[in-house]
Coordinates of C-alpha atoms in Angstrom, one line a residue:
Chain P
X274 CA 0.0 0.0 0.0
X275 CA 0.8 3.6 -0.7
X276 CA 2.8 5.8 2.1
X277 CA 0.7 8.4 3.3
X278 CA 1.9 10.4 6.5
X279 CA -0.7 12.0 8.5
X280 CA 0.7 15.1 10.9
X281 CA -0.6 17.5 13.8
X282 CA 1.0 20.5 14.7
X283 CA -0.2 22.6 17.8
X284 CA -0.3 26.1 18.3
X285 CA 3.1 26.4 19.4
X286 CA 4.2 26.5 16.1
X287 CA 1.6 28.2 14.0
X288 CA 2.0 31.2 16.7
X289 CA 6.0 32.1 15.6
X290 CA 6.1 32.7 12.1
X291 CA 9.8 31.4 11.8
X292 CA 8.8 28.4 13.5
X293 CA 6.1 27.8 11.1
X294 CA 8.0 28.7 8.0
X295 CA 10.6 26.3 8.7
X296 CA 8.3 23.5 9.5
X297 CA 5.9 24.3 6.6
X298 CA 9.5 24.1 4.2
X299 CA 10.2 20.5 5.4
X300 CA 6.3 19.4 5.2
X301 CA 6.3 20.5 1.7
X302 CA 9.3 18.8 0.9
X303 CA 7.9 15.5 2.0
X304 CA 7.2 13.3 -1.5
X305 CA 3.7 11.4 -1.6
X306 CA 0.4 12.0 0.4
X307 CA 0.4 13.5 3.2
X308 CA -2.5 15.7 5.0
X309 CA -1.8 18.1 8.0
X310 CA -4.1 19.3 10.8
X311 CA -3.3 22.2 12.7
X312 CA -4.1 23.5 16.3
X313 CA -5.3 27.2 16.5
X314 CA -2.8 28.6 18.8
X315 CA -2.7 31.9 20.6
X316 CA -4.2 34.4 18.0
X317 CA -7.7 32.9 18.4
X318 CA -7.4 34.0 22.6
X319 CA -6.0 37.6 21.4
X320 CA -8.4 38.2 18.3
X321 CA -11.2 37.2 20.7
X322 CA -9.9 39.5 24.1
X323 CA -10.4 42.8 21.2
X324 CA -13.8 41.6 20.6
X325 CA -14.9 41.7 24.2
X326 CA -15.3 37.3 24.1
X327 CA -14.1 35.9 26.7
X328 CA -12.3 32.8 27.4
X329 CA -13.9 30.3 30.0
X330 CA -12.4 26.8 30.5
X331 CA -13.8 24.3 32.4
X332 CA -10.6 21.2 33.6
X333 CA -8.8 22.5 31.6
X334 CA -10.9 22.7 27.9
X335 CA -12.4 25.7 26.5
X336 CA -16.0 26.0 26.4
X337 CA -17.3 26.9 23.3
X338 CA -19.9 29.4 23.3
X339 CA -21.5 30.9 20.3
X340 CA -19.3 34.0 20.7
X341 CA -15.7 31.6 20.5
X342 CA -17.6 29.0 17.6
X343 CA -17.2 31.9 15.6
X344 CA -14.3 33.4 16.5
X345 CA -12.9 29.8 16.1
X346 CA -14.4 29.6 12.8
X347 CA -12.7 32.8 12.1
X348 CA -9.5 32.1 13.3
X349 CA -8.8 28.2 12.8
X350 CA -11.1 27.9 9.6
X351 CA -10.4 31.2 7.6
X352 CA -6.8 33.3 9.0
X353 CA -5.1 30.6 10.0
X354 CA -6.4 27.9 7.9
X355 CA -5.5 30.2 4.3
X356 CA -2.3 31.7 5.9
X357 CA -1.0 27.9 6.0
X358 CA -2.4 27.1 2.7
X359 CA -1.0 30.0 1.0
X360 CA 2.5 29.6 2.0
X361 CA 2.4 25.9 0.9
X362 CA 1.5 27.0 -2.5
X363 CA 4.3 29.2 -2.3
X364 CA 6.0 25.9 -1.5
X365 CA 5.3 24.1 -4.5
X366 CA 2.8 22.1 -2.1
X367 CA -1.1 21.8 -4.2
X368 CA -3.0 22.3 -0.6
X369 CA -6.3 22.9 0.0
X370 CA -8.0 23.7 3.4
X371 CA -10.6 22.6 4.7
X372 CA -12.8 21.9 7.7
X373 CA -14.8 18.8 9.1
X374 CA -17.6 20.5 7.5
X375 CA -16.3 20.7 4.1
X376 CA -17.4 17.9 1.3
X377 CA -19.0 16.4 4.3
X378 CA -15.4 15.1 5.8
X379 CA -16.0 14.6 9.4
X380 CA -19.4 15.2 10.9
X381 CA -19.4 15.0 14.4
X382 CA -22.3 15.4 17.6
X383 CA -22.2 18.7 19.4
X384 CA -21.2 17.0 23.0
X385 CA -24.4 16.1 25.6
X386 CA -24.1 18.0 28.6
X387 CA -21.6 15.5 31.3
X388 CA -23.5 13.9 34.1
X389 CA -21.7 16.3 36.3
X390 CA -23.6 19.2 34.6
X391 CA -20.6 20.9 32.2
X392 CA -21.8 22.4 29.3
X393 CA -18.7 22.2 27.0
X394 CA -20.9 24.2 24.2
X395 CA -20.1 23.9 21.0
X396 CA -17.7 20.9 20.9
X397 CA -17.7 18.1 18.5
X398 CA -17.5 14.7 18.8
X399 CA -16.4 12.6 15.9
X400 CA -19.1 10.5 14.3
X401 CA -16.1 7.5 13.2
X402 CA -18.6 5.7 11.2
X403 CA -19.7 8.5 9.3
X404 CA -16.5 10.2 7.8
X405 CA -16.5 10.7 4.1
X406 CA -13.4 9.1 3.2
X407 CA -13.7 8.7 0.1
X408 CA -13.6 12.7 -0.5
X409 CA -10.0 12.7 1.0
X410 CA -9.1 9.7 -1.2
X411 CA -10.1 11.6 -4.2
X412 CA -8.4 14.5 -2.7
X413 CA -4.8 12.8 -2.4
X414 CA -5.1 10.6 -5.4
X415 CA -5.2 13.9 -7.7
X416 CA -1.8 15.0 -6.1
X417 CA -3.8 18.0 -3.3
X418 CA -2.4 18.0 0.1
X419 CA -5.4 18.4 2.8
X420 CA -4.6 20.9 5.4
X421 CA -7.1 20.7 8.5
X422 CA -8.3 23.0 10.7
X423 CA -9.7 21.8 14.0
X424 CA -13.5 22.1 13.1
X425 CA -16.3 19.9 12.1
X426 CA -20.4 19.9 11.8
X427 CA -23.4 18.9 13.0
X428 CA -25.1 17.8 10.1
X429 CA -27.4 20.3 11.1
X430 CA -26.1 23.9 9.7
X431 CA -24.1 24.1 12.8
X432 CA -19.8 24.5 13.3
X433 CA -18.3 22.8 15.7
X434 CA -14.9 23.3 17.9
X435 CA -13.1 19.5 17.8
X436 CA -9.8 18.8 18.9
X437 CA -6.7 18.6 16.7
X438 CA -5.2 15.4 18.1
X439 CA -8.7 13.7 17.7
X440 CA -9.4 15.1 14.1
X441 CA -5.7 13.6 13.2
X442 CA -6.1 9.8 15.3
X443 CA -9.2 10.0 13.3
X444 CA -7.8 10.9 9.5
X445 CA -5.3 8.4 10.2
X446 CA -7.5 5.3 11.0
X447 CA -10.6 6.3 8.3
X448 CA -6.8 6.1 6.1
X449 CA -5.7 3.3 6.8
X450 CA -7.9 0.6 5.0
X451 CA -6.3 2.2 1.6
X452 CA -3.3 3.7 3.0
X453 CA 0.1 2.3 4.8
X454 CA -0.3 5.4 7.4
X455 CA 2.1 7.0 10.1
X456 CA 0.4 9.7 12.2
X457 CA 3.1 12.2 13.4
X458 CA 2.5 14.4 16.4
X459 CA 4.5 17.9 16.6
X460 CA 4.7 18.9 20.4
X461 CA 7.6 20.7 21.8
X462 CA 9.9 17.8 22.9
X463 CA 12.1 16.0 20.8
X464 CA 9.9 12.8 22.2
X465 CA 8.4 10.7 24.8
X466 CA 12.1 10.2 27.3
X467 CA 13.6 8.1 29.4
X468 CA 14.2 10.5 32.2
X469 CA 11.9 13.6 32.0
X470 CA 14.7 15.8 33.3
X471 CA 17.2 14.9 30.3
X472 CA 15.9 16.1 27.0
X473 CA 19.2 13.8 25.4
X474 CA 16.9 10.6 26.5
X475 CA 14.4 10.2 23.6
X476 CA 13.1 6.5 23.1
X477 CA 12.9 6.0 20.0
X478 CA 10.7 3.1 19.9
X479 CA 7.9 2.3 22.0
X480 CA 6.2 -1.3 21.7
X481 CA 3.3 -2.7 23.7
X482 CA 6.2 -4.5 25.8
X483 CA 8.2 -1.8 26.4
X484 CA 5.7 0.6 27.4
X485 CA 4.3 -2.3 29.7
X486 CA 7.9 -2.0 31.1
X487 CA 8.0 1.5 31.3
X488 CA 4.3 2.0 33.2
X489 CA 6.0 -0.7 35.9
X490 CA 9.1 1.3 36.4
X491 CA 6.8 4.2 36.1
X492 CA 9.1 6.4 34.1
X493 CA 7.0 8.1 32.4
X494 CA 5.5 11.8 33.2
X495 CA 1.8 11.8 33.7
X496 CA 0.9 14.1 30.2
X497 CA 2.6 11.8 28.2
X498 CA 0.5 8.8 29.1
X499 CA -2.8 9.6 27.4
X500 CA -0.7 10.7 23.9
X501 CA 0.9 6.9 23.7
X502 CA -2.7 5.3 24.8
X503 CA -4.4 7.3 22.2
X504 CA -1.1 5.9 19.8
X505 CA -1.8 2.5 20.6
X506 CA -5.9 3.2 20.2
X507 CA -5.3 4.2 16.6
X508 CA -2.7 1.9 16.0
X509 CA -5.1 -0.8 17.0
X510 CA -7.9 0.5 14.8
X511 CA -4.9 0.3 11.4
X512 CA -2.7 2.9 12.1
X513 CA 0.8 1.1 11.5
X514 CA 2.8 3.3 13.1
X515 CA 2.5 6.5 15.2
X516 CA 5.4 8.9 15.7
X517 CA 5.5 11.5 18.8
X518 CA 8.5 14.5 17.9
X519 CA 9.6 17.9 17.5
X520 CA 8.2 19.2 14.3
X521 CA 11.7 20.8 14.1
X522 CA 12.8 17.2 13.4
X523 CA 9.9 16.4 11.2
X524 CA 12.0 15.3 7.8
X525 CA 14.1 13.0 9.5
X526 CA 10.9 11.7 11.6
X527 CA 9.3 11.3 8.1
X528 CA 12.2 8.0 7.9
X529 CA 13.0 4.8 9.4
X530 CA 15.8 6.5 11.7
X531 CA 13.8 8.7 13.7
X532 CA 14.5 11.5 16.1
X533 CA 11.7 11.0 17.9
X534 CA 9.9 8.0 19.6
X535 CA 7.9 5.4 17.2
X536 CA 5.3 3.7 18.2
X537 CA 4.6 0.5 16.5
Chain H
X100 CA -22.7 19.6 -23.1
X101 CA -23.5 19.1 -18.9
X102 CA -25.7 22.4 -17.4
X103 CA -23.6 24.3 -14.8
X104 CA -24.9 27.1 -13.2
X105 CA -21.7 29.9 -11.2
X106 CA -24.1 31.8 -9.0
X107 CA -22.6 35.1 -7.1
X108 CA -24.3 36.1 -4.2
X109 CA -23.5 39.9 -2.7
X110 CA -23.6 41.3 0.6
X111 CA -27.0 42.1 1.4
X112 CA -28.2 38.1 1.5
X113 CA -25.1 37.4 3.7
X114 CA -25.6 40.0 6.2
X115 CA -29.7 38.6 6.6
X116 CA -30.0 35.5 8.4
X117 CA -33.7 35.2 7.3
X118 CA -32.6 36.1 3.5
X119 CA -29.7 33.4 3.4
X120 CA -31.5 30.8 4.7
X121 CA -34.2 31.4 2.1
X122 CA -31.7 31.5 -0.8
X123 CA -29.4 28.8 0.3
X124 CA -32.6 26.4 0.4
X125 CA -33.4 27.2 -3.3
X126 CA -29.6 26.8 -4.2
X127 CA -29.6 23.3 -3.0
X128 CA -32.6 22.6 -4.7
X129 CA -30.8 23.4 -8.3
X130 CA -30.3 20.3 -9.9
X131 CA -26.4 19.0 -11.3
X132 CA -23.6 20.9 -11.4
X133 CA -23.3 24.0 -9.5
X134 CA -20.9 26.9 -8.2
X135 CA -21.5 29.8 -5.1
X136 CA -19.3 32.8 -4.9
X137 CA -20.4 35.2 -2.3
X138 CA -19.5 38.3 -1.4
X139 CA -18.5 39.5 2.4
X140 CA -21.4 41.8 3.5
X141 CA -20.6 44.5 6.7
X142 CA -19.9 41.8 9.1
X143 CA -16.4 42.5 8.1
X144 CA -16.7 46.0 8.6
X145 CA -18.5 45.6 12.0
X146 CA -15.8 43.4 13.3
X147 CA -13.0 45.5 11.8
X148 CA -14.2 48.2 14.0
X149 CA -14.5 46.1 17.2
X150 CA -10.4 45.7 16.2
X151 CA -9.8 49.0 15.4
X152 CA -9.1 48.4 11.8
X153 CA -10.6 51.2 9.7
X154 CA -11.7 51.1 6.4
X155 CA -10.4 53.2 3.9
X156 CA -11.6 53.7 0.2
X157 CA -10.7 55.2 -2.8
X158 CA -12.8 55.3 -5.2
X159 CA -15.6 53.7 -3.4
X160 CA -13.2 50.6 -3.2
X161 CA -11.7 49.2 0.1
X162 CA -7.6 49.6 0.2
X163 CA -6.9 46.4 1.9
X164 CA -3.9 46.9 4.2
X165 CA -2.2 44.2 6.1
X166 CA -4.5 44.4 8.9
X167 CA -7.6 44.1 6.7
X168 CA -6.1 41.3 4.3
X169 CA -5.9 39.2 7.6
X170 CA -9.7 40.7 8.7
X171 CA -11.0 39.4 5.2
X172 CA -9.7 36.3 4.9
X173 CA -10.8 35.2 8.7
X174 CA -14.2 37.0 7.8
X175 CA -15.3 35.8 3.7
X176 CA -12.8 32.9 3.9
X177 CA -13.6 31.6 7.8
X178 CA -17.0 32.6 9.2
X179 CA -19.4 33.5 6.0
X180 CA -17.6 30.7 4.0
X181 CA -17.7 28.1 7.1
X182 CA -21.4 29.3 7.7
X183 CA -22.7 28.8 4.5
X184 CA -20.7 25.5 3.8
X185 CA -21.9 24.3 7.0
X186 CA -26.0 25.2 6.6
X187 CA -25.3 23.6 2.7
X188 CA -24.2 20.5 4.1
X189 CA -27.7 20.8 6.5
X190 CA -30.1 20.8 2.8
X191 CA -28.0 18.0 1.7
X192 CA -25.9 19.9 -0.9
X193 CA -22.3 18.4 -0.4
X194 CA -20.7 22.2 -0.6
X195 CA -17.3 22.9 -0.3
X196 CA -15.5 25.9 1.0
X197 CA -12.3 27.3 -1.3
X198 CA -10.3 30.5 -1.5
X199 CA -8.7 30.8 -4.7
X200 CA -5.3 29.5 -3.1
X201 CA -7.2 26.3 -2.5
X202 CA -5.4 23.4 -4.5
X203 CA -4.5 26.9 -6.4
X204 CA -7.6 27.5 -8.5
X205 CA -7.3 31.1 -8.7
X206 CA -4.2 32.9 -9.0
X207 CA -3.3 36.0 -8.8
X208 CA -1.6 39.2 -8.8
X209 CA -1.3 42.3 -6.6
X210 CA -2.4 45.2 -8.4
X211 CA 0.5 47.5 -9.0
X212 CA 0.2 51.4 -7.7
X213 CA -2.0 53.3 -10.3
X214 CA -0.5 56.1 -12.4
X215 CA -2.2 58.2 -10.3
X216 CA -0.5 57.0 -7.1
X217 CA -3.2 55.0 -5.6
X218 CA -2.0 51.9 -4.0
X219 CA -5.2 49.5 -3.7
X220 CA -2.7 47.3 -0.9
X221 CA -3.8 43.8 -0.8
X222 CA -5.8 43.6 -3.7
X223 CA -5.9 40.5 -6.7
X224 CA -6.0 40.5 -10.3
X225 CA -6.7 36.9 -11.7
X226 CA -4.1 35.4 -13.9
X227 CA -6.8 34.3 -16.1
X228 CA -4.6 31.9 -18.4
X229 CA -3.1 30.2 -15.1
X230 CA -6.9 29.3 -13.6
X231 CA -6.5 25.9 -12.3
X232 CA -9.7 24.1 -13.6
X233 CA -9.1 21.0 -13.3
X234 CA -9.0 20.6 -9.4
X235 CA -12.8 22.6 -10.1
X236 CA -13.9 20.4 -12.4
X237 CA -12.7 17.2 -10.5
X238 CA -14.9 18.9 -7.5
X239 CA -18.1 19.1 -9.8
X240 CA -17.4 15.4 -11.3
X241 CA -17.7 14.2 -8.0
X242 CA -20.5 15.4 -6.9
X243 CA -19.2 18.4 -4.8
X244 CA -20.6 22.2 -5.0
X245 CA -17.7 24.6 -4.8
X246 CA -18.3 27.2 -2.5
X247 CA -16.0 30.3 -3.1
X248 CA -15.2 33.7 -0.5
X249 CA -14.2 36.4 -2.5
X250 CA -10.6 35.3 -2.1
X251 CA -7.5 34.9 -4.1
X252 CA -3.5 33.9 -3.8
X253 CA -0.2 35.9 -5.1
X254 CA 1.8 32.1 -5.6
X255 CA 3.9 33.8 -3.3
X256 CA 2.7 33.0 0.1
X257 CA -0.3 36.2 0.3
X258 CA -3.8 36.0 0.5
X259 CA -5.3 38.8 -2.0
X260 CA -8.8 40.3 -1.5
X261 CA -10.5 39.8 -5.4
X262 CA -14.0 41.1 -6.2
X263 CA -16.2 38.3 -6.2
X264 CA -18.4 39.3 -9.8
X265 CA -15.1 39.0 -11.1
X266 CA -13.8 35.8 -9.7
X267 CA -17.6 34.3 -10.8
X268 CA -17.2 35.6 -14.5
X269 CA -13.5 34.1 -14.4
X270 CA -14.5 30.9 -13.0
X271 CA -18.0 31.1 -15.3
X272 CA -15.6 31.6 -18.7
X273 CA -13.1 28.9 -17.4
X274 CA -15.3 26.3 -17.1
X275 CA -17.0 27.3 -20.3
X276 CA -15.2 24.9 -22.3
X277 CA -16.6 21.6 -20.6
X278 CA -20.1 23.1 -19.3
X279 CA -23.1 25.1 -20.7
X280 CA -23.3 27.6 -18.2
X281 CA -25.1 30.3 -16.7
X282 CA -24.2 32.7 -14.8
X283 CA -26.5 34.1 -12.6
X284 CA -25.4 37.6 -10.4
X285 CA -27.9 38.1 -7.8
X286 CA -28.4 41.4 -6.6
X287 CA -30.9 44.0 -5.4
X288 CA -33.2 44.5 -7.9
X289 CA -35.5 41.7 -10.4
X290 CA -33.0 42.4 -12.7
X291 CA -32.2 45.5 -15.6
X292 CA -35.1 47.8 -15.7
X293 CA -36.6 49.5 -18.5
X294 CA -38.1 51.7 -16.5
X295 CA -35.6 52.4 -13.3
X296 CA -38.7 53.9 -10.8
X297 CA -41.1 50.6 -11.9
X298 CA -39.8 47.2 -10.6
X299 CA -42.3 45.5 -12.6
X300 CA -40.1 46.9 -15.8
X301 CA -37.4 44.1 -16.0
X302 CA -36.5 43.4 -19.7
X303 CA -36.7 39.8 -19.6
X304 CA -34.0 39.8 -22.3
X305 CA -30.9 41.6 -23.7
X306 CA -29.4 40.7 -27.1
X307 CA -26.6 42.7 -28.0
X308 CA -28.8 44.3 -30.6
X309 CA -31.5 45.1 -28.2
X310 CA -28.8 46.3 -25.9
X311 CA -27.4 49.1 -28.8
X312 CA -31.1 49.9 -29.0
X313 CA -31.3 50.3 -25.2
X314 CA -27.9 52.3 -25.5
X315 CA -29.4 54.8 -27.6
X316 CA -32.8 55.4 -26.0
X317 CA -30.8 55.9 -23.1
X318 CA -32.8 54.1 -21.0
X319 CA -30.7 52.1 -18.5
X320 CA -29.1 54.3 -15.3
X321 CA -25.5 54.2 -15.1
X322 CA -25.0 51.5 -12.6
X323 CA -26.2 48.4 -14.6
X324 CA -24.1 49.6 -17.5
X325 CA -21.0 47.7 -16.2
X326 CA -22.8 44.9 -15.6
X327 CA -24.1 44.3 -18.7
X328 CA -21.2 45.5 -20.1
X329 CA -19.1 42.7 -17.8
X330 CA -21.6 40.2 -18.9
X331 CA -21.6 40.6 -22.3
X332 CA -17.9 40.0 -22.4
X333 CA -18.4 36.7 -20.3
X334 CA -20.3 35.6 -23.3
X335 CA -18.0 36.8 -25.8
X336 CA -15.6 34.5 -23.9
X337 CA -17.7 31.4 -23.8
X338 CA -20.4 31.5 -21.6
X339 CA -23.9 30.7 -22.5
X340 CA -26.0 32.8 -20.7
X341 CA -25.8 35.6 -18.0
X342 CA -28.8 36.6 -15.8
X343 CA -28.9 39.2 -13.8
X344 CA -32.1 39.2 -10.9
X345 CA -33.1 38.7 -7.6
X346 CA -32.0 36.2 -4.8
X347 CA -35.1 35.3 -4.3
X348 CA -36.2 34.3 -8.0
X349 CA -32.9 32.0 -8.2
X350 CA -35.1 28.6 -8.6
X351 CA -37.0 30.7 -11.7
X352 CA -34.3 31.9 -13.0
X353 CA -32.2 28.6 -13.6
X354 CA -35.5 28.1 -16.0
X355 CA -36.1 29.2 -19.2
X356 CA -39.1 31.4 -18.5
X357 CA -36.7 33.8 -16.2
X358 CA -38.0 36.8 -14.1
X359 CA -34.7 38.3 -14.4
X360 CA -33.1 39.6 -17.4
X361 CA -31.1 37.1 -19.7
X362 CA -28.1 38.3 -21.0
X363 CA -27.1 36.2 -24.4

């Protein structure tokens, strides 16, 4: 099957245009299919403190009134969304942006209200079974690169606010029945280490053994642990391989010798 | 040769909830192959002022600075693209939101300082012979309605701000060579009056010998001129048929008994 790599970055670096110029260089310069979803970052929060909307977070998330769905839409979906696209054409990279919500991609639920009472707002989840694959297919197949911002639909007229990390686990496994997939995650460590204190101690492969290994000599920092779950989650739904780095380091994760940690 | 109708929508539907709902229901009713470009409307301008960004014209035409090249593109390419996409997808049209730097349909050039001085900033003139069409076409073959925001790229890495009657004519005589198409601008009146104080004058249709005769009676008013002018060099270039009416008689006016006026 057909290579295709599948990669999130967060708003770290779309927030630092020379950060994002650099990584948008290597992305182009990665041959084959490849789709990239992108986290909002910062300018969403600054856009939305000039127009008098505030920010409320419940543990942690946002909550997504119908002030912030629209600055979101704004934000992710139109200025940051084009601003990506635009320098990958400069790039010699065909991309077109989208959102869940275009050619019917990902339609998602706008999330019930938790038994605790928390209204998130408008958040989506994922409908799985639902996604319309075969748009992307088509989509790759006639040489475009996808570039993601974190929204999706109701079905129902209505935008929704869906995570980055979920929207690119998703891609990934709705790929891999056609494609031969590694899902790359940018965050801002080289990779999941040995010793949290010694940025030098990147494990570069993780297995369902060793990670049973590491959990026992609990080694590993707390925020890590739902980012290799979620890894094994996709990679049991067909992922084949999911790869956890610094999107500095994202050509030479793009290759069997990785900077970063693999997990297979 | 297949039926495709471009349809440009202006300002005033966007801007009325009540309005766009109506229209967008009739637009998803039109049968086969179909294209929406809309224009912004004064959300733009309303949220421009919430972030201080002014609007300055020349000419009675927006300079687009830096600050209102981002404002734009979050505003046309995020929320009133997003929006519409998103209530398409709701009457079971499988719309699409694009820019012209999607998959690099439309691209474009800044407009150099006039003779006179007057730099327009940010704003697009189509490089009509480098029109991708075949990423458009691919779109309509599969079953997709493109959905465009008055939007364009410089190839360079910019977003450009492009008047959206002119990015429908483009995309109208572009596809002119596979489809039989009519393009329909939608706009405040039933369409060109022979009588500008009577609504219930529209000439139902305009021949270029009927327009001469028109010409010389001097009986159009000066704003419609361009229009017609505009259209008849769409057809001149390929295109079947421009109509100019109402957003409301859009189902009608896909028909061949029109209550707009037919331009052909």
């Amino acid at each position: 099957m057909e290579q295709l790599f599948v990669i999130k970055i967060g708003g770290n670096v779309i927030d630092d245009n020379t950060s994002l110029q650099s990584f948008l260089k290597d992305f182009a310069e990665i041959k084959g299919a490849k789709i990239l979803i992108h986290g909002g970052g910062k300018i969403a929060t600054k856009i939305g403190d000039k127009l008098g909307i505030q920010s409320n977070y419940v543990d942690g998330r946002r909550i997504t009134d119908e002030a912030t769905i629209d600055l979101v839409t704004m934000v992710y979906g139109g200025l940051v969304n084009k601003k990506v696209v635009a320098k990958l054409q400069a790039l010699n990279c065909n991309a077109i942006g989208l959102t869940g919500a275009d050619a019917n991609i990902i339609p998602a639920t706008k999330r019930p209200i938790t038994k605790e009472g928390i209204d998130f707002g408008f958040v989506g989840d994922i409908n799985n079974e639902q996604l319309t694959i075969e748009n992307l297919q088509l989509f790759l197949k006639s040489g475009l690169t996808p570039v993601f911002a974190p929204l999706t639909h109701d079905g129902n007229g209505q935008m929704l606010n869906t995570n980055a990390d979920t929207i690119a686990s998703t891609l990934a496994v709705g790929l891999s029945k056609n494609y031969n997939v590694r899902l790359i995650y940018c965050f801002e460590k080289k990779g999941v280490l040995e010793n949290v204190d010694d940025d030098h101690s990147v494990i570069n492969l993780i297995t369902k053994e060793k990670y049973q290994q590491l959990l026992q000599a609990k080694k590993l920092f707390d925020g890590i642990l739902p980012k290799i779950d979620n890894a094994f989650a996709a990679i049991d739904s067909g992922v084949n391989e999911v790869l956890i780095g610094d999107a500095k380091d994202l050509l030479q994760n793009t290759t069997e010798k990785v900077n970063g940690t693999l997990i297979k």
